[in-house]
Amino acid sequence: MELIQGISGKTDIKSLTLSELTQAMKEMGEPAFRAKQLYEWMHVKKARDYDEMTNISKALKEKCRENFDFVSLRAEMVQESKLDDTKKFLFVLSDGNMIESVFMKYKFGVSVCISSQVGCRMGCKFCASTIDGVVRNLLPSEMLDQIYAISRITGEKVGRVVVMGSGEPLDNYDNLLRFIELLSNEDGMNLGQRNLTVSTCGIVPNILRLAEEKLAINLALSLHASNQDKRMALMPIANKYNIKEVLNACRTYFDKTGRQLTFEYSLVAGVNDTDEDARELSELLSGFNCVVNLIPVNPIKERDFRPTDRTTAVAFKNKLEKSRINVTIRREMGRDIDGACGQLRRRRLEES
Ligand code: SAH
């Protein structure tokens, strides 16, 4: 059996399914219930190390250390917003790479936003994560442990997860799928798939693949423009997949899964927030069962995009609503703590 490898080349124990772990234990001459115990320590009790696993013998711990990589993220820095209950975490991976995750507390519970890659290669013009390209994909365990570490540190129960941090999740498809399987597994954290949202810049073949996976996760598409030309100017991926193709893939996703579809639209002053944009966008999305999430673009120092002001954003929202489109203006949480994807990591890299 080909098991998923960690950074050191050994099998990555936290990325194994319970049945794979059971098989691995069997090959080590251990009974099946040991796999169950280990799995519970990792995915339910969120142990940071074998040392915490009180019902596992010293000998087995040693064997595990020899045979497996154990992913446990270290929080290098936590920034707490003074404006709201948002916290931004900078985690260090075992190879020294850094990633960001965000903790958000709402009236209805806690959401965590995780990264799916170190950096990103999609090149969206307003995004800080992509400036130096992609370094590597995150392992399923590294995606999971962002959530586990945050729940350990804050002591809060995580009710929703969004894969909207740095990286393009559909550019790390196999690891994303395994992450979803582990996160929603009833022997593990058991997060309902309905409480998970994956955000993509629009890799069409993988949206279509995802639609066939029989999952109950929500899809968010980063649309950000009302027509093909404007989208190409902001998002290089649009050169590969036309806006109509992307929307058709989203329609297929909805038809196959019945899950909620969100279109993210970052409002950039004078670029995509005009009356004409509102009109084109209304036409483009007419008949779609969806929510449009407007967010004034979070300015990054490397680019001179300015956010749409509040009055214009509200007017834009009203115009869409006149065409019976569901719209929300996302609260800009954690503005004071480098809230936009990739800003904190970049600042840290520049300092060192
Ligand atoms: N690669 C995925 C997920 C990560 S980005 C995707 O493209 O959807 C999460 C969302 O934040 C995307 O909608 C992205 O376009 C948006 N985003 C990135 N930088 C931003 C910024 N500076 N201001 C506002 N939104 C931004």
JSON list of C-alpha atoms in Angstrom, two decimals, residues 213-294:
[
{"chain": "A", "resi": 213, "resn": "GLU", "atom": "CA", "xyz": [-17.16, 13.36, -5.39]},
{"chain": "A", "resi": 214, "resn": "LYS", "atom": "CA", "xyz": [-20.49, 13.03, -3.57]},
{"chain": "A", "resi": 215, "resn": "LEU", "atom": "CA", "xyz": [-19.51, 15.57, -0.95]},
{"chain": "A", "resi": 216, "resn": "ALA", "atom": "CA", "xyz": [-21.76, 18.01, 0.88]},
{"chain": "A", "resi": 217, "resn": "ILE", "atom": "CA", "xyz": [-19.29, 20.88, 1.03]},
{"chain": "A", "resi": 218, "resn": "ASN", "atom": "CA", "xyz": [-20.05, 24.44, -0.08]},
{"chain": "A", "resi": 219, "resn": "LEU", "atom": "CA", "xyz": [-18.28, 25.99, -3.03]},
{"chain": "A", "resi": 220, "resn": "ALA", "atom": "CA", "xyz": [-17.17, 29.60, -3.24]},
{"chain": "A", "resi": 221, "resn": "LEU", "atom": "CA", "xyz": [-15.95, 31.01, -6.53]},
{"chain": "A", "resi": 222, "resn": "SER", "atom": "CA", "xyz": [-13.72, 34.06, -6.62]},
{"chain": "A", "resi": 223, "resn": "LEU", "atom": "CA", "xyz": [-15.41, 35.96, -9.42]},
{"chain": "A", "resi": 224, "resn": "HIS", "atom": "CA", "xyz": [-14.27, 39.57, -8.85]},
{"chain": "A", "resi": 225, "resn": "ALA", "atom": "CA", "xyz": [-15.37, 40.85, -12.25]},
{"chain": "A", "resi": 226, "resn": "SER", "atom": "CA", "xyz": [-18.52, 41.33, -14.29]},
{"chain": "A", "resi": 227, "resn": "ASN", "atom": "CA", "xyz": [-17.07, 40.29, -17.63]},
{"chain": "A", "resi": 228, "resn": "GLN", "atom": "CA", "xyz": [-14.27, 38.28, -19.22]},
{"chain": "A", "resi": 229, "resn": "ASP", "atom": "CA", "xyz": [-11.99, 41.24, -20.03]},
{"chain": "A", "resi": 230, "resn": "LYS", "atom": "CA", "xyz": [-12.04, 42.66, -16.53]},
{"chain": "A", "resi": 231, "resn": "ARG", "atom": "CA", "xyz": [-11.60, 39.23, -15.01]},
{"chain": "A", "resi": 232, "resn": "MET", "atom": "CA", "xyz": [-8.53, 38.57, -17.17]},
{"chain": "A", "resi": 233, "resn": "ALA", "atom": "CA", "xyz": [-7.05, 41.85, -15.99]},
{"chain": "A", "resi": 234, "resn": "LEU", "atom": "CA", "xyz": [-7.38, 40.84, -12.33]},
{"chain": "A", "resi": 235, "resn": "MET", "atom": "CA", "xyz": [-7.01, 37.06, -12.44]},
{"chain": "A", "resi": 236, "resn": "PRO", "atom": "CA", "xyz": [-4.56, 35.29, -14.79]},
{"chain": "A", "resi": 237, "resn": "ILE", "atom": "CA", "xyz": [-6.52, 32.02, -14.43]},
{"chain": "A", "resi": 238, "resn": "ALA", "atom": "CA", "xyz": [-9.25, 33.69, -16.51]},
{"chain": "A", "resi": 239, "resn": "ASN", "atom": "CA", "xyz": [-6.95, 33.41, -19.53]},
{"chain": "A", "resi": 240, "resn": "LYS", "atom": "CA", "xyz": [-7.21, 29.68, -19.24]},
{"chain": "A", "resi": 241, "resn": "TYR", "atom": "CA", "xyz": [-10.87, 29.33, -18.34]},
{"chain": "A", "resi": 242, "resn": "ASN", "atom": "CA", "xyz": [-13.39, 31.80, -19.69]},
{"chain": "A", "resi": 243, "resn": "ILE", "atom": "CA", "xyz": [-15.85, 33.40, -17.26]},
{"chain": "A", "resi": 244, "resn": "LYS", "atom": "CA", "xyz": [-18.79, 31.61, -18.96]},
{"chain": "A", "resi": 245, "resn": "GLU", "atom": "CA", "xyz": [-17.05, 28.23, -18.63]},
{"chain": "A", "resi": 246, "resn": "VAL", "atom": "CA", "xyz": [-16.37, 28.88, -14.93]},
{"chain": "A", "resi": 247, "resn": "LEU", "atom": "CA", "xyz": [-19.98, 29.86, -14.28]},
{"chain": "A", "resi": 248, "resn": "ASN", "atom": "CA", "xyz": [-21.19, 26.77, -16.13]},
{"chain": "A", "resi": 249, "resn": "ALA", "atom": "CA", "xyz": [-18.95, 24.60, -13.96]},
{"chain": "A", "resi": 250, "resn": "CYS", "atom": "CA", "xyz": [-20.43, 26.28, -10.86]},
{"chain": "A", "resi": 251, "resn": "ARG", "atom": "CA", "xyz": [-23.92, 25.61, -12.16]},
{"chain": "A", "resi": 252, "resn": "THR", "atom": "CA", "xyz": [-22.99, 21.96, -12.61]},
{"chain": "A", "resi": 253, "resn": "TYR", "atom": "CA", "xyz": [-21.61, 21.88, -9.06]},
{"chain": "A", "resi": 254, "resn": "PHE", "atom": "CA", "xyz": [-24.89, 23.20, -7.74]},
{"chain": "A", "resi": 255, "resn": "ASP", "atom": "CA", "xyz": [-26.99, 20.86, -9.89]},
{"chain": "A", "resi": 256, "resn": "LYS", "atom": "CA", "xyz": [-25.01, 17.80, -8.77]},
{"chain": "A", "resi": 257, "resn": "THR", "atom": "CA", "xyz": [-24.69, 18.64, -5.07]},
{"chain": "A", "resi": 258, "resn": "GLY", "atom": "CA", "xyz": [-27.46, 21.09, -4.19]},
{"chain": "A", "resi": 259, "resn": "ARG", "atom": "CA", "xyz": [-24.93, 22.84, -1.97]},
{"chain": "A", "resi": 260, "resn": "GLN", "atom": "CA", "xyz": [-24.70, 26.54, -1.48]},
{"chain": "A", "resi": 261, "resn": "LEU", "atom": "CA", "xyz": [-22.82, 28.54, -4.09]},
{"chain": "A", "resi": 262, "resn": "THR", "atom": "CA", "xyz": [-21.11, 31.77, -3.17]},
{"chain": "A", "resi": 263, "resn": "PHE", "atom": "CA", "xyz": [-19.52, 34.25, -5.54]},
{"chain": "A", "resi": 264, "resn": "GLU", "atom": "CA", "xyz": [-16.84, 36.33, -3.96]},
{"chain": "A", "resi": 265, "resn": "TYR", "atom": "CA", "xyz": [-16.43, 39.80, -5.36]},
{"chain": "A", "resi": 266, "resn": "SER", "atom": "CA", "xyz": [-13.71, 42.04, -3.99]},
{"chain": "A", "resi": 267, "resn": "LEU", "atom": "CA", "xyz": [-14.69, 45.62, -4.75]},
{"chain": "A", "resi": 268, "resn": "VAL", "atom": "CA", "xyz": [-11.84, 47.66, -6.19]},
{"chain": "A", "resi": 269, "resn": "ALA", "atom": "CA", "xyz": [-12.51, 51.38, -6.52]},
{"chain": "A", "resi": 270, "resn": "GLY", "atom": "CA", "xyz": [-13.03, 52.40, -10.14]},
{"chain": "A", "resi": 271, "resn": "VAL", "atom": "CA", "xyz": [-12.08, 48.95, -11.44]},
{"chain": "A", "resi": 272, "resn": "ASN", "atom": "CA", "xyz": [-15.06, 46.65, -10.90]},
{"chain": "A", "resi": 273, "resn": "ASP", "atom": "CA", "xyz": [-17.55, 48.70, -8.86]},
{"chain": "A", "resi": 274, "resn": "THR", "atom": "CA", "xyz": [-19.26, 50.89, -11.48]},
{"chain": "A", "resi": 275, "resn": "ASP", "atom": "CA", "xyz": [-22.97, 50.99, -12.37]},
{"chain": "A", "resi": 276, "resn": "GLU", "atom": "CA", "xyz": [-22.10, 49.15, -15.57]},
{"chain": "A", "resi": 277, "resn": "ASP", "atom": "CA", "xyz": [-20.40, 46.40, -13.50]},
{"chain": "A", "resi": 278, "resn": "ALA", "atom": "CA", "xyz": [-23.50, 46.02, -11.32]},
{"chain": "A", "resi": 279, "resn": "ARG", "atom": "CA", "xyz": [-25.66, 45.74, -14.42]},
{"chain": "A", "resi": 280, "resn": "GLU", "atom": "CA", "xyz": [-23.40, 43.22, -16.16]},
{"chain": "A", "resi": 281, "resn": "LEU", "atom": "CA", "xyz": [-23.02, 41.17, -13.00]},
{"chain": "A", "resi": 282, "resn": "SER", "atom": "CA", "xyz": [-26.80, 41.05, -12.51]},
{"chain": "A", "resi": 283, "resn": "GLU", "atom": "CA", "xyz": [-27.20, 39.71, -16.03]},
{"chain": "A", "resi": 284, "resn": "LEU", "atom": "CA", "xyz": [-24.37, 37.24, -15.65]},
{"chain": "A", "resi": 285, "resn": "LEU", "atom": "CA", "xyz": [-25.86, 35.76, -12.48]},
{"chain": "A", "resi": 286, "resn": "SER", "atom": "CA", "xyz": [-29.52, 35.89, -13.37]},
{"chain": "A", "resi": 287, "resn": "GLY", "atom": "CA", "xyz": [-31.20, 32.58, -12.65]},
{"chain": "A", "resi": 288, "resn": "PHE", "atom": "CA", "xyz": [-28.35, 31.41, -10.43]},
{"chain": "A", "resi": 289, "resn": "ASN", "atom": "CA", "xyz": [-29.10, 30.00, -7.02]},
{"chain": "A", "resi": 290, "resn": "CYS", "atom": "CA", "xyz": [-26.32, 31.83, -5.21]},
{"chain": "A", "resi": 291, "resn": "VAL", "atom": "CA", "xyz": [-25.11, 34.43, -2.77]},
{"chain": "A", "resi": 292, "resn": "VAL", "atom": "CA", "xyz": [-22.78, 37.22, -3.80]},
{"chain": "A", "resi": 293, "resn": "ASN", "atom": "CA", "xyz": [-20.29, 38.14, -1.13]},
{"chain": "A", "resi": 294, "resn": "LEU", "atom": "CA", "xyz": [-19.00, 41.68, -1.60]}
]
